[in-house]
GROMACS .gro file of C-alpha atoms in nm:
model
  111
    1MET     CA    1  -0.196   6.117   1.059
    2LEU     CA    2  -0.005   6.076   0.733
    3ASP     CA    3   0.204   5.800   0.891
    4ARG     CA    4  -0.113   5.599   0.949
    5ILE     CA    5  -0.283   5.652   0.616
    6GLY     CA    6   0.044   5.617   0.426
    7ASP     CA    7   0.141   5.293   0.597
    8ARG     CA    8   0.148   4.993   0.364
    9TRP     CA    9  -0.056   4.763   0.586
   10SER     CA   10  -0.311   5.030   0.675
   11VAL     CA   11  -0.378   5.103   0.308
   12ILE     CA   12  -0.418   4.735   0.228
   13CYS     CA   13  -0.652   4.679   0.526
   14ILE     CA   14  -0.864   4.978   0.426
   15LEU     CA   15  -0.891   4.857   0.068
   16HIS     CA   16  -0.993   4.504   0.168
   17LEU     CA   17  -1.242   4.627   0.426
   18GLY     CA   18  -1.383   4.861   0.163
   19GLU     CA   19  -1.443   4.569  -0.072
   20HIS     CA   20  -1.633   4.373   0.195
   21GLU     CA   21  -1.902   4.488   0.434
   22VAL     CA   22  -1.754   4.296   0.729
   23LEU     CA   23  -1.444   4.081   0.765
   24ARG     CA   24  -1.335   3.859   1.048
   25PHE     CA   25  -0.973   3.879   1.158
   26THR     CA   26  -0.885   3.542   1.003
   27GLU     CA   27  -1.051   3.636   0.673
   28LEU     CA   28  -0.860   3.962   0.657
   29ARG     CA   29  -0.534   3.786   0.738
   30ARG     CA   30  -0.592   3.537   0.454
   31LEU     CA   31  -0.655   3.822   0.210
   32ILE     CA   32  -0.337   4.013   0.299
   33SER     CA   33  -0.034   3.826   0.175
   34GLY     CA   34   0.277   3.856   0.390
   35ILE     CA   35   0.127   4.018   0.699
   36SER     CA   36   0.197   3.858   1.035
   37GLN     CA   37  -0.073   3.809   1.295
   38ARG     CA   38   0.096   4.063   1.521
   39MET     CA   39   0.128   4.326   1.247
   40LEU     CA   40  -0.237   4.283   1.150
   41THR     CA   41  -0.340   4.316   1.516
   42VAL     CA   42  -0.135   4.635   1.560
   43THR     CA   43  -0.257   4.782   1.230
   44LEU     CA   44  -0.624   4.715   1.307
   45ARG     CA   45  -0.586   4.853   1.660
   46ASP     CA   46  -0.431   5.173   1.523
   47LEU     CA   47  -0.701   5.209   1.256
   48GLU     CA   48  -0.968   5.157   1.523
   49ARG     CA   49  -0.804   5.415   1.750
   50ASP     CA   50  -0.802   5.671   1.468
   51GLY     CA   51  -1.170   5.609   1.393
   52PHE     CA   52  -1.130   5.439   1.054
   53VAL     CA   53  -1.232   5.087   1.162
   54ALA     CA   54  -1.500   4.954   1.397
   55ARG     CA   55  -1.436   4.630   1.587
   56LYS     CA   56  -1.711   4.401   1.713
   57VAL     CA   57  -1.657   4.093   1.931
   58LYS     CA   58  -1.926   3.828   1.907
   59PRO     CA   59  -1.977   3.643   2.236
   60VAL     CA   60  -1.920   3.288   2.113
   61ILE     CA   61  -1.652   3.034   2.189
   62PRO     CA   62  -1.399   3.097   2.045
   63PRO     CA   63  -1.480   3.469   2.014
   64HIS     CA   64  -1.541   3.599   1.663
   65VAL     CA   65  -1.399   3.944   1.600
   66GLU     CA   66  -1.536   4.138   1.305
   67TYR     CA   67  -1.407   4.456   1.146
   68ARG     CA   68  -1.578   4.709   0.923
   69LEU     CA   69  -1.498   5.055   0.797
   70THR     CA   70  -1.658   5.346   0.978
   71PRO     CA   71  -1.800   5.638   0.777
   72LEU     CA   72  -1.463   5.809   0.828
   73GLY     CA   73  -1.287   5.496   0.698
   74ARG     CA   74  -1.513   5.480   0.393
   75ALA     CA   75  -1.436   5.844   0.313
   76LEU     CA   76  -1.065   5.770   0.341
   77MET     CA   77  -1.102   5.458   0.126
   78GLU     CA   78  -1.221   5.664  -0.171
   79ASN     CA   79  -0.903   5.871  -0.155
   80VAL     CA   80  -0.687   5.562  -0.107
   81ARG     CA   81  -0.845   5.406  -0.416
   82SER     CA   82  -0.765   5.720  -0.615
   83LEU     CA   83  -0.406   5.714  -0.494
   84CYS     CA   84  -0.371   5.346  -0.586
   85GLN     CA   85  -0.515   5.415  -0.931
   86TRP     CA   86  -0.268   5.701  -0.978
   87ALA     CA   87   0.017   5.470  -0.874
   88ASN     CA   88  -0.095   5.204  -1.121
   89ASP     CA   89  -0.133   5.458  -1.400
   90HIS     CA   90   0.213   5.608  -1.342
   91GLN     CA   91   0.426   5.315  -1.231
   92GLU     CA   92   0.603   5.291  -1.568
   93ALA     CA   93   0.694   5.662  -1.565
   94VAL     CA   94   0.829   5.627  -1.211
   95ARG     CA   95   1.032   5.321  -1.315
   96ARG     CA   96   1.186   5.515  -1.605
   97ALA     CA   97   1.262   5.814  -1.381
   98ARG     CA   98   1.438   5.586  -1.133
   99GLU     CA   99   1.643   5.420  -1.405
  100SER     CA  100   1.746   5.760  -1.542
  101TYR     CA  101   1.841   5.886  -1.196
  102ASP     CA  102   2.039   5.572  -1.114
  103ALA     CA  103   2.226   5.593  -1.445
  104ARG     CA  104   2.320   5.957  -1.376
  105ALA     CA  105   2.423   5.877  -1.019
  106LEU     CA  106   2.640   5.588  -1.139
  107GLN     CA  107   2.799   5.813  -1.399
  108ASP     CA  108   2.870   6.081  -1.134
  109VAL     CA  109   3.039   5.823  -0.908
  110SER     CA  110   3.265   5.694  -1.186
  111SER     CA  111   3.366   6.045  -1.298
   0.00000   0.00000   0.00000
């Protein structure tokens, strides 16, 4: 479960779907920079399997596939937003901690 909700692409999909009522596959792909068509397909399939996303195929040519968050997905989105806010609020402290750690590790190697 944590693998899914902690996955980079899953988090981004959940956030974008939370900002829009419904998104078609192509719209979602345009919104997510750097994701391949295959990775988006796999991510959405996994999120649908876990009950976070609902998929609807419209019977037109070519078929239109729409995605929306389920109630479970919306509940998760609120927690994901909080986690993203925490990350934004603390990114500078994490950067400083990493620099301090790397400096100590480099000093230990040269000793």
